[in-house]
CSV table of C-alpha atoms and ligand atoms in Angstrom, one decimal:
chain,number,residue,atom,x,y,z
A,4,UNK,CA,-95.0,27.0,-117.6
A,5,UNK,CA,-92.6,26.9,-114.8
A,6,UNK,CA,-92.8,25.6,-111.2
A,7,UNK,CA,-90.7,26.6,-108.2
A,8,UNK,CA,-90.2,28.8,-105.2
A,9,UNK,CA,-90.5,32.3,-106.3
A,10,UNK,CA,-90.9,35.8,-104.8
A,11,UNK,CA,-94.4,37.0,-104.9
A,12,UNK,CA,-96.1,40.0,-103.3
A,13,UNK,CA,-93.1,40.4,-100.8
A,14,UNK,CA,-93.0,36.8,-99.8
A,15,UNK,CA,-91.9,33.3,-101.2
A,16,UNK,CA,-94.5,31.2,-102.8
A,17,UNK,CA,-94.2,27.5,-104.2
A,18,UNK,CA,-96.5,27.4,-107.0
A,19,UNK,CA,-96.5,27.4,-110.8
A,20,UNK,CA,-96.3,30.4,-113.4
A,21,UNK,CA,-98.1,30.3,-116.7
A,22,UNK,CA,-96.2,32.3,-119.3
A,23,UNK,CA,-97.8,33.5,-122.7
A,24,UNK,CA,-96.2,35.7,-125.3
A,25,UNK,CA,-93.4,36.6,-122.7
A,26,UNK,CA,-95.7,37.8,-119.9
A,27,UNK,CA,-97.0,36.2,-116.9
A,28,UNK,CA,-100.5,34.9,-117.6
A,29,UNK,CA,-101.2,33.2,-114.3
A,30,UNK,CA,-99.9,32.2,-111.1
A,31,UNK,CA,-101.3,29.4,-108.8
A,32,UNK,CA,-100.7,26.3,-106.8
A,33,UNK,CA,-102.4,24.0,-109.4
A,34,UNK,CA,-100.2,25.3,-112.3
A,35,UNK,CA,-97.7,22.5,-113.2
A,36,UNK,CA,-94.7,22.9,-115.5
A,37,UNK,CA,-90.8,22.7,-115.8
A,38,UNK,CA,-89.5,22.4,-112.2
A,39,UNK,CA,-86.9,25.0,-111.4
A,40,UNK,CA,-84.5,24.4,-108.6
A,41,UNK,CA,-83.4,27.5,-106.6
A,42,UNK,CA,-84.9,30.6,-105.8
A,43,UNK,CA,-86.7,32.6,-108.6
A,44,UNK,CA,-86.4,36.3,-108.2
A,45,UNK,CA,-87.6,39.2,-110.5
A,46,UNK,CA,-84.6,39.9,-112.7
A,47,UNK,CA,-82.9,43.2,-111.7
A,48,UNK,CA,-83.0,46.6,-113.3
A,49,UNK,CA,-80.0,48.7,-113.2
A,50,UNK,CA,-80.9,52.3,-113.9
A,51,UNK,CA,-77.4,53.5,-114.0
A,52,UNK,CA,-74.7,52.1,-116.3
A,53,UNK,CA,-72.2,53.5,-118.5
A,54,UNK,CA,-71.9,51.1,-121.5
A,55,UNK,CA,-69.5,53.6,-123.5
A,56,UNK,CA,-69.3,52.2,-127.0
A,57,UNK,CA,-68.9,54.9,-129.8
A,58,UNK,CA,-65.3,56.2,-129.5
A,59,UNK,CA,-64.6,54.4,-126.1
A,60,UNK,CA,-65.3,50.8,-127.4
A,61,UNK,CA,-62.0,49.8,-125.7
A,62,UNK,CA,-63.6,50.4,-122.3
A,63,UNK,CA,-67.0,48.7,-123.0
A,64,UNK,CA,-69.4,48.3,-125.7
A,65,UNK,CA,-73.4,47.8,-125.4
A,66,UNK,CA,-72.6,44.2,-126.3
A,67,UNK,CA,-70.1,43.5,-123.5
A,68,UNK,CA,-71.9,45.7,-121.1
A,69,UNK,CA,-75.2,44.0,-121.6
A,70,UNK,CA,-73.7,40.4,-121.6
A,71,UNK,CA,-72.2,41.4,-118.2
A,72,UNK,CA,-75.7,42.7,-117.1
A,73,UNK,CA,-77.3,39.4,-118.1
A,74,UNK,CA,-74.7,37.3,-116.2
A,75,UNK,CA,-75.5,39.4,-113.2
A,76,UNK,CA,-79.3,38.7,-113.4
A,77,UNK,CA,-80.3,42.2,-114.8
A,78,UNK,CA,-82.9,42.2,-117.5
A,79,UNK,CA,-83.1,45.9,-118.2
A,80,UNK,CA,-80.4,48.8,-118.1
A,81,UNK,CA,-80.7,52.6,-118.3
A,82,UNK,CA,-77.6,53.8,-120.1
A,83,UNK,CA,-76.0,57.0,-119.4
A,84,UNK,CA,-75.4,59.7,-122.1
A,85,UNK,CA,-71.8,60.9,-121.1
A,86,UNK,CA,-70.5,59.0,-124.1
A,87,UNK,CA,-68.0,60.2,-126.8
A,88,UNK,CA,-69.8,61.8,-128.8
A,89,UNK,CA,-72.3,62.7,-126.1
A,90,UNK,CA,-75.9,61.9,-126.5
A,91,UNK,CA,-77.3,65.4,-126.4
A,92,UNK,CA,-79.6,65.3,-129.5
A,93,UNK,CA,-82.2,63.0,-131.0
A,94,UNK,CA,-79.9,61.8,-133.9
A,95,UNK,CA,-77.3,60.4,-131.8
A,96,UNK,CA,-80.0,59.1,-129.5
A,97,UNK,CA,-81.7,57.2,-132.4
A,98,UNK,CA,-78.2,55.9,-133.6
A,99,UNK,CA,-77.3,54.3,-130.3
A,100,UNK,CA,-80.8,52.8,-129.9
A,101,UNK,CA,-80.3,51.2,-133.3
A,102,UNK,CA,-76.9,49.6,-132.1
A,103,UNK,CA,-78.5,48.4,-128.9
A,104,UNK,CA,-81.4,46.8,-130.9
A,105,UNK,CA,-78.7,44.7,-132.6
A,106,UNK,CA,-76.3,44.0,-129.8
A,107,UNK,CA,-77.8,44.2,-126.5
A,108,UNK,CA,-78.4,41.1,-124.6
A,109,UNK,CA,-80.9,42.5,-122.2
A,110,UNK,CA,-83.6,45.3,-122.6
A,111,UNK,CA,-82.0,48.5,-123.3
A,112,UNK,CA,-83.1,52.1,-122.3
A,113,UNK,CA,-81.1,55.3,-122.7
A,114,UNK,CA,-81.1,58.8,-121.0
A,115,UNK,CA,-80.5,62.0,-122.7
A,116,UNK,CA,-77.8,64.5,-121.7
A,117,UNK,CA,-78.6,68.0,-120.6
A,118,UNK,CA,-75.7,70.5,-120.9
A,119,UNK,CA,-75.5,74.3,-121.0
A,120,UNK,CA,-75.3,73.9,-124.9
A,121,UNK,CA,-78.6,72.0,-125.5
A,122,UNK,CA,-80.7,73.3,-122.6
A,123,UNK,CA,-82.3,75.8,-124.9
A,124,UNK,CA,-83.8,73.2,-127.3
A,125,UNK,CA,-84.2,70.3,-124.7
A,126,UNK,CA,-88.0,70.4,-125.0
A,127,UNK,CA,-88.0,69.9,-128.8
A,128,UNK,CA,-85.3,67.1,-128.4
A,129,UNK,CA,-87.4,65.3,-125.9
A,130,UNK,CA,-90.5,65.6,-128.0
A,131,UNK,CA,-88.8,64.0,-130.9
A,132,UNK,CA,-87.3,61.3,-128.9
A,133,UNK,CA,-90.5,60.5,-127.2
A,134,UNK,CA,-92.3,59.9,-130.5
A,135,UNK,CA,-90.1,56.8,-131.0
A,136,UNK,CA,-88.9,55.7,-127.6
A,137,UNK,CA,-89.6,55.9,-124.0
A,138,UNK,CA,-87.2,58.3,-122.5
A,139,UNK,CA,-86.7,57.3,-118.7
A,140,UNK,CA,-84.6,60.5,-117.7
A,141,UNK,CA,-82.4,63.4,-118.6
A,142,UNK,CA,-79.1,62.8,-117.2
A,143,UNK,CA,-76.8,61.6,-115.5
A,144,UNK,CA,-76.7,65.5,-115.4
A,145,UNK,CA,-73.3,66.9,-114.3
A,146,UNK,CA,-72.9,70.1,-112.2
A,147,UNK,CA,-69.2,69.6,-112.8
A,148,UNK,CA,-67.2,67.5,-115.2
A,149,UNK,CA,-63.6,67.1,-116.4
A,150,UNK,CA,-65.3,67.5,-119.8
A,151,UNK,CA,-66.8,71.1,-119.6
A,152,UNK,CA,-69.2,70.3,-122.5
A,153,UNK,CA,-71.1,68.0,-120.2
A,154,UNK,CA,-71.8,70.7,-117.5
A,155,UNK,CA,-75.1,72.2,-116.5
A,156,UNK,CA,-75.2,75.4,-114.2
A,157,UNK,CA,-77.8,75.5,-111.3
A,158,UNK,CA,-79.8,78.3,-113.2
A,159,UNK,CA,-80.2,76.2,-116.4
A,160,UNK,CA,-81.0,73.3,-114.3
A,161,UNK,CA,-83.8,75.1,-112.5
A,162,UNK,CA,-85.4,75.9,-116.0
A,163,UNK,CA,-85.6,72.2,-117.0
A,164,UNK,CA,-86.4,70.4,-113.9
A,165,UNK,CA,-90.0,70.6,-114.3
A,166,UNK,CA,-90.0,69.3,-117.8
A,167,UNK,CA,-88.8,65.8,-117.3
A,168,UNK,CA,-87.5,63.5,-114.8
A,169,UNK,CA,-83.7,64.8,-114.1
A,170,UNK,CA,-81.2,62.4,-113.0
A,171,UNK,CA,-78.5,64.3,-111.1
A,172,UNK,CA,-75.0,63.8,-110.2
A,173,UNK,CA,-75.1,66.0,-107.2
A,174,UNK,CA,-71.5,67.3,-106.2
A,175,UNK,CA,-71.1,71.0,-105.9
A,176,UNK,CA,-68.1,72.2,-108.2
A,177,UNK,CA,-66.8,74.7,-105.7
A,178,UNK,CA,-65.8,71.8,-103.4
A,179,UNK,CA,-64.3,69.6,-106.2
A,180,UNK,CA,-60.7,69.0,-107.2
A,181,UNK,CA,-59.0,66.2,-108.8
A,182,UNK,CA,-56.3,63.9,-107.1
A,183,UNK,CA,-55.7,60.3,-106.0
A,184,UNK,CA,-57.2,59.3,-103.6
A,185,UNK,CA,-60.1,61.5,-104.6
A,186,UNK,CA,-61.8,61.2,-101.2
A,187,UNK,CA,-59.2,63.7,-100.1
A,188,UNK,CA,-60.2,66.2,-102.9
A,189,UNK,CA,-64.0,65.7,-102.9
A,190,UNK,CA,-65.4,66.0,-99.6
A,191,UNK,CA,-68.8,65.0,-98.2
A,192,UNK,CA,-69.9,68.7,-98.2
A,193,UNK,CA,-69.7,68.6,-102.1
A,194,UNK,CA,-72.6,66.1,-102.2
A,195,UNK,CA,-74.5,67.6,-99.1
A,196,UNK,CA,-74.4,71.2,-100.3
A,197,UNK,CA,-75.4,70.3,-103.9
A,198,UNK,CA,-78.3,68.2,-102.8
A,199,UNK,CA,-79.4,70.9,-100.4
A,200,UNK,CA,-79.4,73.4,-103.1
A,201,UNK,CA,-81.1,71.2,-105.7
A,202,UNK,CA,-84.1,70.2,-103.4
A,203,UNK,CA,-84.7,73.8,-103.1
A,204,UNK,CA,-84.9,74.2,-106.9
A,205,UNK,CA,-87.2,71.1,-107.6
A,206,UNK,CA,-87.6,67.4,-107.2
A,207,UNK,CA,-84.8,65.3,-109.0
A,208,UNK,CA,-83.6,61.8,-109.2
A,209,UNK,CA,-80.3,61.8,-107.3
A,210,UNK,CA,-77.7,59.4,-108.5
A,211,UNK,CA,-75.5,57.5,-106.2
A,212,UNK,CA,-75.8,59.3,-102.9
A,213,UNK,CA,-73.1,58.6,-100.7
A,214,UNK,CA,-73.5,60.4,-97.5
A,215,UNK,CA,-76.1,60.1,-94.5
A,216,UNK,CA,-76.9,63.7,-94.6
A,217,UNK,CA,-77.7,63.7,-98.2
A,218,UNK,CA,-80.0,60.6,-97.9
A,219,UNK,CA,-81.7,62.1,-94.9
A,220,UNK,CA,-82.2,65.5,-96.8
A,221,UNK,CA,-83.7,63.8,-99.9
A,222,UNK,CA,-86.0,61.4,-97.8
A,223,UNK,CA,-88.0,64.4,-96.8
A,224,UNK,CA,-88.9,65.4,-100.3
A,225,UNK,CA,-90.6,64.0,-103.3
A,226,UNK,CA,-87.3,63.4,-105.1
A,227,UNK,CA,-86.0,59.8,-105.6
A,228,UNK,CA,-82.5,58.6,-105.0
A,229,UNK,CA,-80.2,55.6,-105.7
A,230,UNK,CA,-77.2,54.3,-103.8
A,231,UNK,CA,-74.5,52.0,-105.3
A,232,UNK,CA,-73.2,48.8,-103.9
A,233,UNK,CA,-69.6,50.4,-103.6
A,234,UNK,CA,-71.0,53.3,-101.3
A,235,UNK,CA,-72.7,50.3,-99.3
A,236,UNK,CA,-69.8,48.1,-99.0
A,237,UNK,CA,-66.5,49.8,-99.6
A,238,UNK,CA,-64.9,52.7,-97.7
A,239,UNK,CA,-61.7,54.9,-97.7
A,240,UNK,CA,-60.0,51.9,-95.8
A,241,UNK,CA,-60.2,50.1,-99.1
A,242,UNK,CA,-57.6,52.6,-100.5
A,243,UNK,CA,-55.0,50.1,-99.0
A,244,UNK,CA,-56.3,47.1,-101.1
A,245,UNK,CA,-57.4,49.4,-104.3
A,246,UNK,CA,-54.7,51.8,-104.5
A,247,UNK,CA,-54.6,54.0,-107.6
A,248,UNK,CA,-57.9,52.2,-108.6
A,249,UNK,CA,-59.7,53.7,-105.6
A,250,UNK,CA,-61.2,56.7,-107.6
A,251,UNK,CA,-65.0,56.8,-108.1
A,252,UNK,CA,-67.2,59.8,-108.1
A,253,UNK,CA,-68.6,60.4,-105.5
A,254,UNK,CA,-65.7,59.1,-103.8
A,255,UNK,CA,-65.6,56.3,-101.2
A,256,UNK,CA,-66.5,57.7,-97.7
A,257,UNK,CA,-65.6,56.9,-94.0
A,258,UNK,CA,-66.5,53.6,-92.7
A,259,UNK,CA,-69.0,55.0,-90.3
A,260,UNK,CA,-70.9,56.5,-93.3
A,261,UNK,CA,-70.9,53.2,-95.2
A,262,UNK,CA,-72.1,51.3,-92.1
A,263,UNK,CA,-74.9,53.6,-91.5
A,264,UNK,CA,-76.1,53.2,-95.2
A,265,UNK,CA,-75.8,49.4,-95.2
A,266,UNK,CA,-77.7,49.3,-91.8
A,267,UNK,CA,-80.4,51.4,-93.3
A,268,UNK,CA,-80.7,49.6,-96.4
A,269,UNK,CA,-84.6,49.4,-96.0
A,270,UNK,CA,-84.6,53.2,-96.5
A,271,UNK,CA,-82.7,53.2,-99.8
A,272,UNK,CA,-85.1,53.5,-102.9
A,273,UNK,CA,-82.9,52.1,-105.5
A,274,UNK,CA,-79.8,50.0,-105.7
A,275,UNK,CA,-78.1,50.9,-108.9
A,276,UNK,CA,-74.5,50.1,-110.0
A,277,UNK,CA,-73.1,53.3,-111.7
A,278,UNK,CA,-71.3,50.5,-113.8
A,279,UNK,CA,-68.3,52.8,-115.1
A,280,UNK,CA,-65.7,50.7,-116.8
A,281,UNK,CA,-62.2,51.9,-117.4
A,282,UNK,CA,-59.3,49.9,-118.4
A,283,UNK,CA,-56.4,49.3,-115.8
A,284,UNK,CA,-54.0,51.7,-117.4
A,285,UNK,CA,-56.7,54.3,-117.2
A,286,UNK,CA,-57.6,53.4,-113.6
A,287,UNK,CA,-53.9,53.7,-112.6
A,288,UNK,CA,-53.9,57.3,-113.8
A,289,UNK,CA,-56.8,58.0,-111.4
A,290,UNK,CA,-59.8,58.0,-113.8
A,291,UNK,CA,-62.9,57.7,-111.6
A,292,UNK,CA,-65.3,54.7,-112.0
A,293,UNK,CA,-66.1,51.2,-110.9
A,294,UNK,CA,-67.6,48.4,-112.9
A,295,UNK,CA,-70.5,46.8,-111.1
A,296,UNK,CA,-73.6,45.7,-113.2
A,297,UNK,CA,-72.5,41.9,-113.1
A,298,UNK,CA,-71.6,41.8,-109.3
A,299,UNK,CA,-74.5,44.0,-107.9
A,300,UNK,CA,-77.3,41.4,-107.6
A,301,UNK,CA,-75.0,38.4,-106.8
A,302,UNK,CA,-73.2,40.2,-103.8
A,303,UNK,CA,-76.5,41.4,-102.3
A,304,UNK,CA,-78.1,37.9,-102.9
A,305,UNK,CA,-75.1,36.5,-100.9
A,306,UNK,CA,-75.7,39.3,-98.2
A,307,UNK,CA,-79.5,38.4,-98.0
A,308,UNK,CA,-78.4,34.7,-97.3
A,309,UNK,CA,-76.1,36.0,-94.6
A,310,UNK,CA,-79.0,38.0,-93.0
A,311,UNK,CA,-77.2,41.5,-93.6
A,312,UNK,CA,-80.2,42.6,-95.9
A,313,UNK,CA,-83.4,40.8,-96.3
A,314,UNK,CA,-84.8,39.4,-99.5
A,315,UNK,CA,-87.8,41.5,-99.4
A,316,UNK,CA,-85.8,44.8,-99.4
A,317,UNK,CA,-83.3,43.6,-101.9
A,318,UNK,CA,-86.0,42.8,-104.5
A,319,UNK,CA,-87.8,46.2,-103.7
A,320,UNK,CA,-84.5,48.1,-104.3
A,321,UNK,CA,-83.2,46.2,-107.3
A,322,UNK,CA,-86.5,45.5,-109.2
A,323,UNK,CA,-89.7,47.0,-107.8
A,324,UNK,CA,-88.8,50.4,-107.1
A,325,UNK,CA,-86.5,51.2,-110.1
A,326,UNK,CA,-89.6,49.9,-112.3
A,327,UNK,CA,-92.0,52.1,-110.3
A,328,UNK,CA,-89.9,55.3,-110.1
A,329,UNK,CA,-88.6,55.2,-113.8
A,330,UNK,CA,-91.9,54.2,-115.1
A,331,UNK,CA,-91.1,50.8,-116.6
A,332,UNK,CA,-94.5,49.3,-116.1
A,333,UNK,CA,-93.9,45.7,-117.5
A,334,UNK,CA,-91.0,45.1,-115.2
A,335,UNK,CA,-89.9,44.6,-111.7
A,336,UNK,CA,-92.3,42.1,-110.3
A,337,UNK,CA,-93.3,38.6,-110.6
A,338,UNK,CA,-97.1,39.4,-111.2
A,339,UNK,CA,-99.7,38.6,-113.6
A,340,UNK,CA,-99.4,40.8,-116.7
A,341,UNK,CA,-95.7,41.7,-116.3
A,342,UNK,CA,-92.8,40.5,-118.4
A,343,UNK,CA,-91.6,36.9,-117.4
A,344,UNK,CA,-88.0,38.1,-116.5
A,345,UNK,CA,-86.4,36.0,-113.6
A,346,UNK,CA,-83.1,35.5,-112.1
A,347,UNK,CA,-82.7,32.0,-110.5
A,348,UNK,CA,-80.3,31.7,-107.5
A,349,UNK,CA,-79.1,28.6,-106.1
A,350,UNK,CA,-78.3,29.7,-102.6
A,351,UNK,CA,-75.7,27.1,-102.1
A,352,UNK,CA,-73.7,28.0,-105.0
A,353,UNK,CA,-71.5,30.7,-103.4
A,354,UNK,CA,-68.2,31.6,-105.0
A,355,UNK,CA,-65.5,34.3,-104.9
A,356,UNK,CA,-65.7,36.8,-107.5
A,357,UNK,CA,-62.8,36.9,-110.0
A,358,UNK,CA,-62.3,39.5,-112.6
A,359,UNK,CA,-61.4,37.1,-115.2
A,360,UNK,CA,-64.8,35.5,-115.0
A,361,UNK,CA,-66.8,38.5,-115.4
A,362,UNK,CA,-67.8,39.9,-118.9
A,363,UNK,CA,-67.1,43.6,-118.9
A,364,UNK,CA,-64.1,44.6,-121.1
A,365,UNK,CA,-62.5,46.4,-118.4
A,366,UNK,CA,-61.2,43.3,-116.8
A,367,UNK,CA,-61.1,44.3,-113.2
A,368,UNK,CA,-63.4,44.6,-110.4
A,369,UNK,CA,-63.3,46.5,-106.8
A,370,UNK,CA,-64.9,43.2,-105.5
A,371,UNK,CA,-62.1,40.7,-106.2
A,372,UNK,CA,-62.5,37.9,-103.7
A,373,UNK,CA,-65.8,38.9,-102.5
A,374,UNK,CA,-68.3,35.9,-101.9
A,375,UNK,CA,-71.3,36.2,-104.3
A,376,UNK,CA,-74.2,34.0,-105.6
A,377,UNK,CA,-74.4,34.4,-109.5
A,378,UNK,CA,-77.7,33.6,-111.2
A,379,UNK,CA,-77.9,29.9,-112.3
A,380,UNK,CA,-80.4,30.8,-114.9
A,381,UNK,CA,-81.8,33.9,-116.3
A,382,UNK,CA,-85.4,34.1,-118.1
A,383,UNK,CA,-86.3,37.1,-120.3
A,384,UNK,CA,-89.8,37.2,-121.3
A,385,UNK,CA,-90.2,33.7,-120.6
A,386,UNK,CA,-87.3,32.5,-122.4
A,387,UNK,CA,-84.3,30.9,-120.7
A,388,UNK,CA,-81.5,32.8,-122.1
A,389,UNK,CA,-78.7,32.1,-119.8
A,390,UNK,CA,-77.6,28.9,-118.0
A,391,UNK,CA,-74.8,29.4,-115.8
A,392,UNK,CA,-72.2,26.8,-114.4
A,393,UNK,CA,-69.2,27.3,-112.3
A,394,UNK,CA,-67.0,28.3,-115.0
A,395,UNK,CA,-69.1,31.3,-115.8
A,396,UNK,CA,-71.9,30.2,-117.9
A,397,UNK,CA,-73.3,29.6,-121.3
A,398,UNK,CA,-75.6,32.0,-123.1
A,399,UNK,CA,-78.3,30.0,-124.8
A,400,UNK,CA,-78.5,31.4,-128.4
A,401,UNK,CA,-81.6,33.1,-129.2
A,402,UNK,CA,-82.9,36.0,-131.2
A,403,UNK,CA,-82.4,38.6,-128.7
A,404,UNK,CA,-83.2,41.6,-131.1
A,405,UNK,CA,-86.7,40.0,-131.7
A,406,UNK,CA,-87.5,40.9,-127.8
A,407,UNK,CA,-86.7,44.5,-128.1
B,508,LIG,O1,-67.0,57.5,-111.1
B,508,LIG,C1,-67.6,58.0,-112.0
B,508,LIG,N1,-67.5,57.6,-113.3
B,508,LIG,N2,-68.7,58.8,-111.6
B,508,LIG,C2,-69.4,59.2,-112.7
B,508,LIG,O2,-70.3,60.1,-112.3
B,508,LIG,C3,-69.1,59.0,-114.1
B,508,LIG,C4,-68.4,57.7,-114.2
B,508,LIG,C5,-67.9,57.6,-115.5
B,508,LIG,O3,-68.6,57.7,-116.6
B,508,LIG,O4,-66.7,57.1,-115.7
B,509,LIG,ZN1,-72.7,57.6,-113.5
């Protein structure tokens, strides 16, 4: 039993929460329990992370990525399949889920890759996976990738899109070249044209939209979409600060684009980090990707205290909508019957982000020096699994694997 101020049905409520077997059993003013100081929000869901592992353990592992998620108040991640080797078959999928069972600090879910090579048998692969696990989506599907094995052409895509939720990286190959800074080589049109073509084909989940026109086009359809913190907060003007580290796909955009997206935060369906860790040496060579799973909730809680976004919108984009859109029925809200997954924020505890205090293996962040409010405590299925202090926090040892 807990008592405190928490987010309930779109508003703050001071009351008690009764928890049984990891789920919320009851909510009410008369319920008494351990008093929690700070604001209790539903723990976040990040539907777009790249936790690497396998042959890219030097960049990130499921263990380090999920520890980073936990410290960022995220209780559930959806990992992307562009690993080495690729997760384009059920065998590799099962192997990875077994690793996650042993190593992940938060609840872990995994997408399946769709490529020109496996598109013919994708139906059977989905069937075999679905017997054992809940498959959130196929993708991040790439129309273009430096590793051609990962690509899918529009034609193959159109055959698959009715089968399952397809999570799409929409940048049209004919507009895409490589270079640093990549915003000079991957114009807005790459995204806008790909989105326009794809919504003619079917409904998709569009990953990391970064342009006003793409958001406006997708809004009119039954497709869903996400926007990343970096496309809401950083622009091409950050090239001066980030230098060779500036590359991310889709690229950073002009300030006017970014300002429109942030101003229209209420229209965005899902906030997702596209946590894509690479080491400094790799970033220096122009490899695209930003880490972000640990800083997403903390930066946006800070923005909520400043009135730049509001708490209701934030909770909707970071917890309620990802759960609804991706079908995670037990997550996303502080509500009777759902898992008791909470992130507790002390709104007075604002501090500057320092890469050295984060938990990703990549040891850098595009948000160095940004003010953020990290969660003071995290509860997963009713269990207090993280207690944080100014130095970065302590994970309270518990049997994580038993919860999965
Ligand atoms: O910048 C990116 N990095 N964008 C992507 O779509 C993939 C990602 C990665 O896996 O590094
Ligand atoms: Zn991605």
